[in-house]
Amino acid sequence: MERKKKVLLIFGTRPEAIKMAPLVKVLQADERFNAQVAVTAQHREMLDQVLDCFEITPDFDLNVMQPGQTLAEITSRALNGLQQIIAGQKPDLVLVHGDTTTTFAGALAAFYEQAPVGHVEAGLRTGDKYAPYPEEINRRLTGQLTDFHFAPTETARQNLLREGVAEDKIFVTGNTVIDALLQTVSKGCDLEQYLGAEVCHSINWEKKLVLLTCHRRENWGQPMHEIFSAIFQLARKLESAIEVIYPMHKNPLVREAARELMGAAPNIHLIEPLDYRPFAQLMSLSHLVVTDSGGMQEEAPALGKPVLVLRDVTERPEAVEAGTARLIGTKFQSVYDGIRFLLTNGEVYRQMAHAANPYGDGRAAQYIRDILVERL
Ligand code: UD1
Ligand code: UDP
């Protein structure tokens, strides 16, 4: 019998974990592979929530997270730790995901050990070095180190071709986030169990739910100040019509700003990060999503929820083209007007609230496995 192919999957933050989970499951269930998981734990609590939800036990855990960590600190701790793991394990392939600092450090560590690299969610680009920061550069640098580019869409494939990546190294597979989302939503969940009775009863579920997330590094400071101020003013203005729910990112900088600027509105609920299962449930109950997250620009359209994106540029133009997402920037007035317009204009809302899924059919992980079977 042929030797099993040894694949090391590396991730470290919440979104990478959600998007790698389907692939971990598919590879671990397949006897042609020996699939191991190494986490940097660039995120700790938010990563552990996903590991629990998908029942993944890492083979290696570098536990690098520190409060207020700098980019250089994460990079150097992750790079050192991952190189040692790769040197010890000698995998046939290292798989990294997306555009975080863990992604880049994982690909670089693999290169130093001359292990082939597969990049899942390859080819996303804004063309702007600082937006998002540092993700645009992380994914470009990772692309330079990659042998197998798993592009979620044709647009991503075209981006890679334009940069000179050989055609036979690029595979359009869809995004594994759709696998994760569809598997999770189909399980359903009891929201009250996760939100707690107090929070659950403080929300008027008859009103329109606006689900908010916001954490990006380039939005820290003034942009986040303007975003939160605009949402506070709007929540006061439309108090009888909307409830805003914001599961706050664990970053203390983000939480302080949110509490200071939005804490006083009775219809804004600042809650802890939710496990993926209740979060997906909340997304499917919401009227609209307001976010600077990458992953939610992919998930919300699949659930037929309009997304207003708190950014000036996006590397996910497909949802905008499909008519379910709009960029509203980060300035007070554009955020205020952008959300208000959608909440008060029924026809525009109806046009945006259709299910569109440019990001795959929910079987991306299986396609990636099949490509690996053929090419490794
Ligand atoms: C990171 C990624 C970003 C991704 C985001 C998803 C980088 C540079 N950034 O940004 O691409 O979109 O994750 O959320 O790779 N913290 C905790 N507990 C946690 C997680 C974070 O306390 O479980 C706090 C810590 O103080 C940490 C800080 O948040 O220092 C920032 O975490 P970090 O991973 O550096 O940046 P993110 O903004 O989360
Ligand atoms: N998410 C979650 N719980 C929350 C908020 C978000 O499970 O409380 C999920 C969300 O559905 C998406 C991912 O986390 O799949 C997005 O992660 P994040 O916002 O941390 O990162 P980004 O998408 O911006 O990289």
Tab-separated table of C-alpha atoms and ligand atoms in Angstrom:
chain	number	residue	atom	x	y	z
A	1	MET	CA	0.000	0.000	0.000
A	2	GLU	CA	1.184	3.506	-0.813
A	3	ARG	CA	2.580	5.551	2.088
A	4	LYS	CA	0.149	8.014	3.648
A	5	LYS	CA	0.807	11.628	2.706
A	6	LYS	CA	1.721	13.684	5.723
A	7	VAL	CA	-0.038	17.060	5.745
A	8	LEU	CA	0.493	19.690	8.424
A	9	LEU	CA	-2.359	22.222	8.711
A	10	ILE	CA	-1.314	25.469	10.395
A	11	PHE	CA	-3.599	28.178	11.767
A	12	GLY	CA	-3.810	30.555	14.705
A	13	THR	CA	-6.816	32.891	14.712
A	14	ARG	CA	-10.588	32.466	14.822
A	15	PRO	CA	-11.341	32.952	11.120
A	16	GLU	CA	-8.540	30.654	9.958
A	17	ALA	CA	-9.756	27.975	12.352
A	18	ILE	CA	-13.350	28.193	11.091
A	19	LYS	CA	-12.202	27.991	7.493
A	20	MET	CA	-9.637	25.226	8.037
A	21	ALA	CA	-11.955	23.077	10.177
A	22	PRO	CA	-13.770	21.453	7.225
A	23	LEU	CA	-10.410	20.583	5.661
A	24	VAL	CA	-9.051	19.150	8.903
A	25	LYS	CA	-12.130	16.944	9.132
A	26	VAL	CA	-12.003	15.785	5.518
A	27	LEU	CA	-8.268	14.989	5.605
A	28	GLN	CA	-8.367	13.306	9.002
A	29	ALA	CA	-11.210	11.072	7.837
A	30	ASP	CA	-9.266	9.947	4.766
A	31	GLU	CA	-6.891	7.025	5.173
A	32	ARG	CA	-4.645	8.259	2.372
A	33	PHE	CA	-3.553	11.127	4.623
A	34	ASN	CA	-1.850	11.570	7.931
A	35	ALA	CA	-3.195	15.037	8.772
A	36	GLN	CA	-1.782	16.917	11.747
A	37	VAL	CA	-2.796	20.280	13.152
A	38	ALA	CA	-0.382	22.911	14.485
A	39	VAL	CA	-1.879	26.042	16.032
A	40	THR	CA	0.136	29.114	16.886
A	41	ALA	CA	-2.751	30.300	19.105
A	42	GLN	CA	-2.158	33.850	17.944
A	43	HIS	CA	-5.694	34.038	19.348
A	44	ARG	CA	-6.310	32.056	22.511
A	45	GLU	CA	-9.934	32.159	23.694
A	46	MET	CA	-11.375	32.900	20.256
A	47	LEU	CA	-9.392	30.032	18.733
A	48	ASP	CA	-10.361	27.616	21.479
A	49	GLN	CA	-14.046	28.381	20.894
A	50	VAL	CA	-13.675	27.140	17.306
A	51	LEU	CA	-11.575	24.119	18.237
A	52	ASP	CA	-14.304	23.088	20.702
A	53	CYS	CA	-17.111	23.738	18.250
A	54	PHE	CA	-15.532	21.547	15.543
A	55	GLU	CA	-14.010	19.069	18.017
A	56	ILE	CA	-10.439	19.526	16.825
A	57	THR	CA	-7.532	18.674	19.113
A	58	PRO	CA	-4.291	20.223	17.868
A	59	ASP	CA	-1.213	18.023	17.687
A	60	PHE	CA	0.960	21.079	18.397
A	61	ASP	CA	0.041	24.290	20.206
A	62	LEU	CA	2.571	27.133	20.373
A	63	ASN	CA	0.396	29.279	22.639
A	64	VAL	CA	2.039	32.487	21.350
A	65	MET	CA	-0.680	35.017	22.225
A	66	GLN	CA	0.293	37.924	24.483
A	67	PRO	CA	-1.905	40.876	25.440
A	68	GLY	CA	-1.292	43.769	23.056
A	69	GLN	CA	1.044	41.726	20.857
A	70	THR	CA	2.848	43.515	18.028
A	71	LEU	CA	3.069	42.192	14.495
A	72	ALA	CA	6.811	41.573	14.841
A	73	GLU	CA	6.311	39.658	18.090
A	74	ILE	CA	3.683	37.353	16.616
A	75	THR	CA	5.769	36.814	13.481
A	76	SER	CA	8.956	35.923	15.301
A	77	ARG	CA	7.353	33.670	17.923
A	78	ALA	CA	5.261	31.852	15.325
A	79	LEU	CA	8.144	31.545	12.851
A	80	ASN	CA	10.510	30.048	15.413
A	81	GLY	CA	7.975	27.607	16.795
A	82	LEU	CA	6.607	26.502	13.443
A	83	GLN	CA	10.037	25.947	11.927
A	84	GLN	CA	10.867	23.542	14.747
A	85	ILE	CA	7.618	21.621	14.266
A	86	ILE	CA	8.130	21.359	10.505
A	87	ALA	CA	11.752	20.308	10.950
A	88	GLY	CA	10.651	17.570	13.342
A	89	GLN	CA	7.648	16.315	11.367
A	90	LYS	CA	8.958	16.653	7.800
A	91	PRO	CA	5.481	16.908	6.241
A	92	ASP	CA	4.877	16.268	2.531
A	93	LEU	CA	2.830	19.469	2.518
A	94	VAL	CA	2.159	22.412	4.798
A	95	LEU	CA	-1.298	24.012	4.459
A	96	VAL	CA	-1.850	27.598	5.551
A	97	HIS	CA	-4.962	29.733	5.256
A	98	GLY	CA	-5.722	33.281	4.241
A	99	ASP	CA	-3.801	36.331	5.321
A	100	THR	CA	-2.976	36.535	9.006
A	101	THR	CA	0.470	36.797	10.522
A	102	THR	CA	0.267	33.086	11.342
A	103	THR	CA	-0.361	32.404	7.639
A	104	PHE	CA	2.749	34.226	6.507
A	105	ALA	CA	4.940	32.865	9.303
A	106	GLY	CA	3.726	29.319	8.529
A	107	ALA	CA	4.511	29.618	4.840
A	108	LEU	CA	7.922	31.140	5.551
A	109	ALA	CA	8.790	28.441	8.093
A	110	ALA	CA	7.807	25.771	5.548
A	111	PHE	CA	10.002	27.420	2.927
A	112	TYR	CA	12.960	27.499	5.324
A	113	GLU	CA	12.495	23.743	5.787
A	114	GLN	CA	11.928	23.267	2.044
A	115	ALA	CA	8.483	21.792	2.608
A	116	PRO	CA	5.890	22.433	-0.139
A	117	VAL	CA	3.178	24.945	0.727
A	118	GLY	CA	-0.539	24.907	-0.085
A	119	HIS	CA	-2.347	28.220	0.383
A	120	VAL	CA	-6.065	27.957	1.066
A	121	GLU	CA	-8.048	31.101	0.145
A	122	ALA	CA	-5.327	32.270	-2.219
A	123	GLY	CA	-5.426	35.218	-4.571
A	124	LEU	CA	-7.535	37.782	-2.688
A	125	ARG	CA	-6.307	41.294	-3.400
A	126	THR	CA	-7.305	44.912	-2.905
A	127	GLY	CA	-4.168	46.279	-4.560
A	128	ASP	CA	-3.711	48.631	-1.603
A	129	LYS	CA	-0.715	47.800	0.586
A	130	TYR	CA	-2.326	49.171	3.749
A	131	ALA	CA	-5.910	47.987	3.266
A	132	PRO	CA	-6.452	45.689	4.925
A	133	TYR	CA	-3.354	46.049	7.074
A	134	PRO	CA	-1.305	43.879	7.329
A	135	GLU	CA	-3.377	41.241	5.523
A	136	GLU	CA	-2.862	42.475	1.953
A	137	ILE	CA	0.884	42.048	2.302
A	138	ASN	CA	0.596	38.800	4.275
A	139	ARG	CA	-1.323	37.157	1.460
A	140	ARG	CA	0.927	38.515	-1.274
A	141	LEU	CA	4.056	37.309	0.536
A	142	THR	CA	2.420	33.947	1.229
A	143	GLY	CA	1.616	33.690	-2.475
A	144	GLN	CA	5.331	33.986	-3.261
A	145	LEU	CA	6.057	30.979	-1.061
A	146	THR	CA	3.170	28.822	-2.292
A	147	ASP	CA	3.246	25.720	-4.517
A	148	PHE	CA	-0.516	24.997	-4.611
A	149	HIS	CA	-2.827	28.014	-4.718
A	150	PHE	CA	-6.407	27.122	-3.735
A	151	ALA	CA	-8.344	30.120	-5.029
A	152	PRO	CA	-11.939	30.485	-3.827
A	153	THR	CA	-13.217	32.198	-6.985
A	154	GLU	CA	-12.349	32.895	-10.597
A	155	THR	CA	-11.595	36.521	-9.630
A	156	ALA	CA	-8.939	35.299	-7.215
A	157	ARG	CA	-7.495	33.020	-9.917
A	158	GLN	CA	-7.251	35.976	-12.299
A	159	ASN	CA	-5.416	38.010	-9.634
A	160	LEU	CA	-2.810	35.266	-9.334
A	161	LEU	CA	-2.439	34.856	-13.097
A	162	ARG	CA	-1.851	38.607	-13.405
A	163	GLU	CA	1.000	38.263	-10.900
A	164	GLY	CA	2.615	35.576	-13.025
A	165	VAL	CA	1.614	32.443	-11.095
A	166	ALA	CA	1.627	29.422	-13.422
A	167	GLU	CA	-1.838	28.279	-14.488
A	168	ASP	CA	-1.302	24.677	-13.387
A	169	LYS	CA	-0.542	25.767	-9.810
A	170	ILE	CA	-3.945	27.438	-9.319
A	171	PHE	CA	-7.125	25.537	-8.425
A	172	VAL	CA	-10.531	27.194	-8.065
A	173	THR	CA	-12.269	25.332	-5.246
A	174	GLY	CA	-14.786	27.699	-3.629
A	175	ASN	CA	-14.245	28.930	-0.099
A	176	THR	CA	-14.213	26.444	2.766
A	177	VAL	CA	-16.139	29.014	4.851
A	178	ILE	CA	-19.268	27.934	2.981
A	179	ASP	CA	-18.589	24.304	3.986
A	180	ALA	CA	-18.251	25.411	7.618
A	181	LEU	CA	-21.320	27.656	7.517
A	182	LEU	CA	-23.678	25.181	5.868
A	183	GLN	CA	-22.595	22.351	8.157
A	184	THR	CA	-23.054	24.568	11.212
A	185	VAL	CA	-26.368	26.206	10.321
A	186	SER	CA	-27.912	22.827	9.511
A	187	LYS	CA	-27.260	21.718	13.104
A	188	GLY	CA	-29.232	24.660	14.590
A	189	CYS	CA	-28.805	25.674	18.233
A	190	ASP	CA	-30.541	27.010	21.300
A	191	LEU	CA	-29.463	30.674	21.336
A	192	GLU	CA	-30.512	31.280	24.928
A	193	GLN	CA	-28.075	28.630	26.105
A	194	TYR	CA	-25.178	30.645	24.620
A	195	LEU	CA	-26.387	34.208	25.116
A	196	GLY	CA	-27.563	33.585	28.658
A	197	ALA	CA	-31.083	34.325	29.867
A	198	GLU	CA	-30.313	37.900	30.902
A	199	VAL	CA	-28.957	39.011	27.520
A	200	CYS	CA	-31.563	37.012	25.660
A	201	HIS	CA	-34.427	38.682	27.501
A	202	SER	CA	-32.913	42.161	27.195
A	203	ILE	CA	-33.170	41.930	23.397
A	204	ASN	CA	-36.495	42.764	21.786
A	205	TRP	CA	-36.561	40.083	19.093
A	206	GLU	CA	-39.548	41.717	17.369
A	207	LYS	CA	-37.366	44.614	16.215
A	208	LYS	CA	-34.939	44.496	13.275
A	209	LEU	CA	-31.656	42.950	14.355
A	210	VAL	CA	-28.469	44.612	13.193
A	211	LEU	CA	-25.507	42.312	13.729
A	212	LEU	CA	-22.257	44.247	14.107
A	213	THR	CA	-18.624	43.140	14.164
A	214	CYS	CA	-15.614	45.427	13.929
A	215	HIS	CA	-11.994	44.842	14.813
A	216	ARG	CA	-9.612	45.567	11.947
A	217	ARG	CA	-6.204	46.993	12.719
A	218	GLU	CA	-6.495	49.779	10.110
A	219	ASN	CA	-9.748	50.851	11.813
A	220	TRP	CA	-8.198	51.226	15.290
A	221	GLY	CA	-8.350	54.806	16.578
A	222	GLN	CA	-10.173	57.495	14.614
A	223	PRO	CA	-12.048	55.292	12.083
A	224	MET	CA	-13.391	53.040	14.853
A	225	HIS	CA	-14.330	56.136	16.852
A	226	GLU	CA	-16.373	57.430	13.934
A	227	ILE	CA	-17.974	54.038	13.230
A	228	PHE	CA	-19.057	53.473	16.832
A	229	SER	CA	-20.279	57.075	17.236
A	230	ALA	CA	-22.383	56.781	14.075
A	231	ILE	CA	-23.921	53.502	15.217
A	232	PHE	CA	-24.665	54.939	18.654
A	233	GLN	CA	-26.436	57.975	17.169
A	234	LEU	CA	-28.410	55.811	14.783
A	235	ALA	CA	-29.425	53.355	17.482
A	236	ARG	CA	-30.768	56.270	19.549
A	237	LYS	CA	-32.587	57.740	16.567
A	238	LEU	CA	-34.184	54.414	15.568
A	239	GLU	CA	-34.611	53.074	19.091
A	240	SER	CA	-38.122	51.764	18.520
A	241	ALA	CA	-37.120	49.948	15.314
A	242	ILE	CA	-33.732	48.276	15.799
A	243	GLU	CA	-31.618	46.239	18.175
A	244	VAL	CA	-27.860	46.209	17.548
A	245	ILE	CA	-25.931	43.165	18.721
A	246	TYR	CA	-22.135	43.374	18.829
A	247	PRO	CA	-20.184	40.315	19.959
A	248	MET	CA	-17.015	42.216	20.786
A	249	HIS	CA	-13.622	41.032	19.601
A	250	LYS	CA	-11.318	40.177	22.532
A	251	ASN	CA	-8.854	42.923	21.707
A	252	PRO	CA	-8.922	45.346	24.701
A	253	LEU	CA	-8.447	48.382	22.430
A	254	VAL	CA	-11.589	47.499	20.509
A	255	ARG	CA	-13.609	46.687	23.614
A	256	GLU	CA	-12.697	49.921	25.394
A	257	ALA	CA	-13.746	52.000	22.396
A	258	ALA	CA	-17.002	50.058	22.008
A	259	ARG	CA	-17.947	50.406	25.680
A	260	GLU	CA	-17.059	54.083	25.802
A	261	LEU	CA	-18.872	55.073	22.627
A	262	MET	CA	-21.827	52.665	22.464
A	263	GLY	CA	-22.281	51.414	26.030
A	264	ALA	CA	-25.012	53.909	26.910
A	265	ALA	CA	-27.612	52.855	24.325
A	266	PRO	CA	-30.194	50.399	25.715
A	267	ASN	CA	-30.740	48.870	22.277
A	268	ILE	CA	-27.022	48.190	21.662
A	269	HIS	CA	-25.944	44.892	23.195
A	270	LEU	CA	-22.212	44.548	23.721
A	271	ILE	CA	-21.656	40.860	24.328
A	272	GLU	CA	-18.791	38.366	24.451
A	273	PRO	CA	-17.555	36.668	21.255
A	274	LEU	CA	-19.987	33.905	20.448
A	275	ASP	CA	-19.228	30.315	19.553
A	276	TYR	CA	-19.582	29.765	15.840
A	277	ARG	CA	-22.834	27.820	16.147
A	278	PRO	CA	-24.866	30.541	17.924
A	279	PHE	CA	-23.143	33.218	15.869
A	280	ALA	CA	-24.245	31.593	12.616
A	281	GLN	CA	-27.737	31.281	14.078
A	282	LEU	CA	-27.742	34.972	15.003
A	283	MET	CA	-26.617	35.871	11.504
A	284	SER	CA	-29.519	33.950	10.040
A	285	LEU	CA	-31.959	35.775	12.386
A	286	SER	CA	-30.577	39.226	11.672
A	287	HIS	CA	-32.058	41.841	9.364
A	288	LEU	CA	-28.692	43.046	8.186
A	289	VAL	CA	-24.999	42.689	8.952
A	290	VAL	CA	-22.588	45.603	9.470
A	291	THR	CA	-18.981	44.496	9.542
A	292	ASP	CA	-15.333	44.989	8.680
A	293	SER	CA	-14.763	41.215	8.797
A	294	GLY	CA	-13.586	39.343	5.749
A	295	GLY	CA	-15.372	36.084	6.496
A	296	MET	CA	-18.735	37.679	7.143
A	297	GLN	CA	-18.695	39.256	3.679
A	298	GLU	CA	-18.738	35.665	2.435
A	299	GLU	CA	-21.162	34.161	4.940
A	300	ALA	CA	-23.944	36.760	5.051
A	301	PRO	CA	-24.709	36.653	1.304
A	302	ALA	CA	-25.009	32.876	1.522
A	303	LEU	CA	-27.749	33.401	4.136
A	304	GLY	CA	-29.520	36.114	2.129
A	305	LYS	CA	-28.489	38.884	4.533
A	306	PRO	CA	-27.415	42.280	3.180
A	307	VAL	CA	-23.922	43.258	4.334
A	308	LEU	CA	-22.722	46.814	4.844
A	309	VAL	CA	-18.939	46.744	4.846
A	310	LEU	CA	-16.997	49.136	7.096
A	311	ARG	CA	-14.141	49.582	4.650
A	312	ASP	CA	-13.177	51.701	1.651
A	313	VAL	CA	-11.945	48.760	-0.433
A	314	THR	CA	-12.609	45.046	-0.350
A	315	GLU	CA	-10.753	41.982	-1.565
A	316	ARG	CA	-14.160	40.308	-1.875
A	317	PRO	CA	-15.764	42.106	-4.819
A	318	GLU	CA	-17.959	39.134	-5.691
A	319	ALA	CA	-20.600	39.908	-3.048
A	320	VAL	CA	-20.687	43.567	-4.107
A	321	GLU	CA	-21.110	42.471	-7.739
A	322	ALA	CA	-23.855	40.038	-6.723
A	323	GLY	CA	-25.685	42.999	-5.127
A	324	THR	CA	-25.753	41.707	-1.541
A	325	ALA	CA	-22.858	43.768	-0.121
A	326	ARG	CA	-22.070	47.487	-0.138
A	327	LEU	CA	-19.029	49.418	1.026
A	328	ILE	CA	-19.969	52.209	3.436
A	329	GLY	CA	-16.468	53.247	4.535
A	330	THR	CA	-15.505	54.305	8.038
A	331	LYS	CA	-16.482	57.985	8.218
A	332	PHE	CA	-19.221	59.031	10.646
A	333	GLN	CA	-21.583	60.340	7.978
A	334	SER	CA	-21.111	57.542	5.455
A	335	VAL	CA	-21.675	54.891	8.117
A	336	TYR	CA	-24.719	56.672	9.548
A	337	ASP	CA	-26.263	57.328	6.132
A	338	GLY	CA	-25.371	53.903	4.736
A	339	ILE	CA	-27.081	51.980	7.528
A	340	ARG	CA	-30.048	54.365	7.791
A	341	PHE	CA	-30.680	54.196	4.061
A	342	LEU	CA	-30.941	50.429	4.109
A	343	LEU	CA	-33.096	50.367	7.231
A	344	THR	CA	-35.583	52.859	5.860
A	345	ASN	CA	-35.695	51.924	2.181
A	346	GLY	CA	-37.658	48.720	1.765
A	347	GLU	CA	-37.164	48.346	-1.965
A	348	VAL	CA	-33.366	48.637	-1.766
A	349	TYR	CA	-33.416	46.212	1.148
A	350	ARG	CA	-35.403	43.663	-0.851
A	351	GLN	CA	-32.977	43.962	-3.754
A	352	MET	CA	-30.034	43.226	-1.487
A	353	ALA	CA	-31.656	40.506	0.606
A	354	HIS	CA	-31.445	37.626	-1.769
A	355	ALA	CA	-29.292	34.597	-1.255
A	356	ALA	CA	-26.225	34.808	-3.447
A	357	ASN	CA	-23.333	32.533	-3.022
A	358	PRO	CA	-20.369	33.381	-5.197
A	359	TYR	CA	-18.074	31.565	-2.770
A	360	GLY	CA	-18.699	27.909	-3.460
A	361	ASP	CA	-21.062	24.987	-3.075
A	362	GLY	CA	-20.038	23.837	0.404
A	363	ARG	CA	-17.646	21.161	-0.861
A	364	ALA	CA	-14.433	23.157	-1.151
A	365	ALA	CA	-12.597	20.956	1.367
A	366	GLN	CA	-13.399	17.842	-0.654
A	367	TYR	CA	-12.165	19.470	-3.859
A	368	ILE	CA	-8.916	20.413	-2.147
A	369	ARG	CA	-8.505	16.846	-0.853
A	370	ASP	CA	-9.082	15.438	-4.365
A	371	ILE	CA	-6.471	17.781	-5.827
A	372	LEU	CA	-3.991	16.722	-3.142
A	373	VAL	CA	-4.644	13.039	-3.866
A	374	GLU	CA	-3.813	13.655	-7.506
A	375	ARG	CA	-0.890	16.058	-7.122
A	376	LEU	CA	1.027	15.035	-3.998
B	1	UD1	C1	-5.982	38.954	13.774
B	1	UD1	C2	-5.415	38.964	12.355
B	1	UD1	C3	-6.461	39.459	11.363
B	1	UD1	C4	-7.757	38.700	11.512
B	1	UD1	C5	-8.210	38.748	12.957
B	1	UD1	C6	-9.447	37.936	13.134
B	1	UD1	C7	-3.027	39.497	12.084
B	1	UD1	C8	-2.016	40.553	12.104
B	1	UD1	N1	-4.290	39.891	12.308
B	1	UD1	O1	-6.214	40.306	14.135
B	1	UD1	O2	-5.959	39.292	10.052
B	1	UD1	O3	-8.727	39.298	10.688
B	1	UD1	O4	-7.184	38.213	13.786
B	1	UD1	O5	-10.055	38.193	14.368
B	1	UD1	O6	-2.737	38.354	11.867
B	1	UD1	N2	-7.075	38.740	22.030
B	1	UD1	C9	-7.415	38.032	23.181
B	1	UD1	N3	-7.982	36.788	23.016
B	1	UD1	C10	-8.230	36.240	21.805
B	1	UD1	C11	-7.866	36.968	20.646
B	1	UD1	C12	-7.279	38.214	20.792
B	1	UD1	O7	-7.229	38.485	24.288
B	1	UD1	O8	-8.733	35.118	21.744
B	1	UD1	C13	-6.453	40.097	22.205
B	1	UD1	C14	-5.002	40.045	22.675
B	1	UD1	O9	-4.755	41.113	23.528
B	1	UD1	C15	-4.230	40.245	21.355
B	1	UD1	C16	-5.152	41.199	20.625
B	1	UD1	O10	-6.460	40.744	20.943
B	1	UD1	O11	-2.957	40.792	21.584
B	1	UD1	C17	-4.964	41.276	19.141
B	1	UD1	O12	-4.885	40.000	18.524
B	1	UD1	P1	-4.097	39.858	17.120
B	1	UD1	O13	-4.186	38.446	16.661
B	1	UD1	O14	-2.750	40.451	17.223
B	1	UD1	O15	-4.884	40.816	16.147
B	1	UD1	P2	-6.384	40.777	15.636
B	1	UD1	O16	-6.837	42.188	15.544
B	1	UD1	O17	-7.158	39.804	16.418
B	2	UDP	N1	-17.611	34.829	14.357
B	2	UDP	C1	-17.916	34.000	15.445
B	2	UDP	N2	-18.281	34.571	16.637
B	2	UDP	C2	-18.338	35.922	16.805
B	2	UDP	C3	-17.994	36.763	15.711
B	2	UDP	C4	-17.617	36.173	14.507
B	2	UDP	O1	-17.875	32.775	15.329
B	2	UDP	O2	-18.679	36.361	17.902
B	2	UDP	C5	-17.172	34.200	13.085
B	2	UDP	C6	-17.812	34.728	11.817
B	2	UDP	O3	-18.971	34.002	11.480
B	2	UDP	C7	-16.718	34.521	10.785
B	2	UDP	C8	-15.447	34.698	11.595
B	2	UDP	O4	-15.810	34.509	12.956
B	2	UDP	O5	-16.709	33.204	10.273
B	2	UDP	C9	-14.860	36.054	11.382
B	2	UDP	O6	-13.785	36.209	12.238
B	2	UDP	P1	-13.123	37.609	12.532
B	2	UDP	O7	-14.147	38.680	12.472
B	2	UDP	O8	-12.373	37.402	13.799
B	2	UDP	O9	-12.056	37.727	11.376
B	2	UDP	P2	-12.063	38.208	9.854
B	2	UDP	O10	-13.189	37.569	9.127
B	2	UDP	O11	-12.177	39.684	9.857
B	2	UDP	O12	-10.733	37.786	9.358
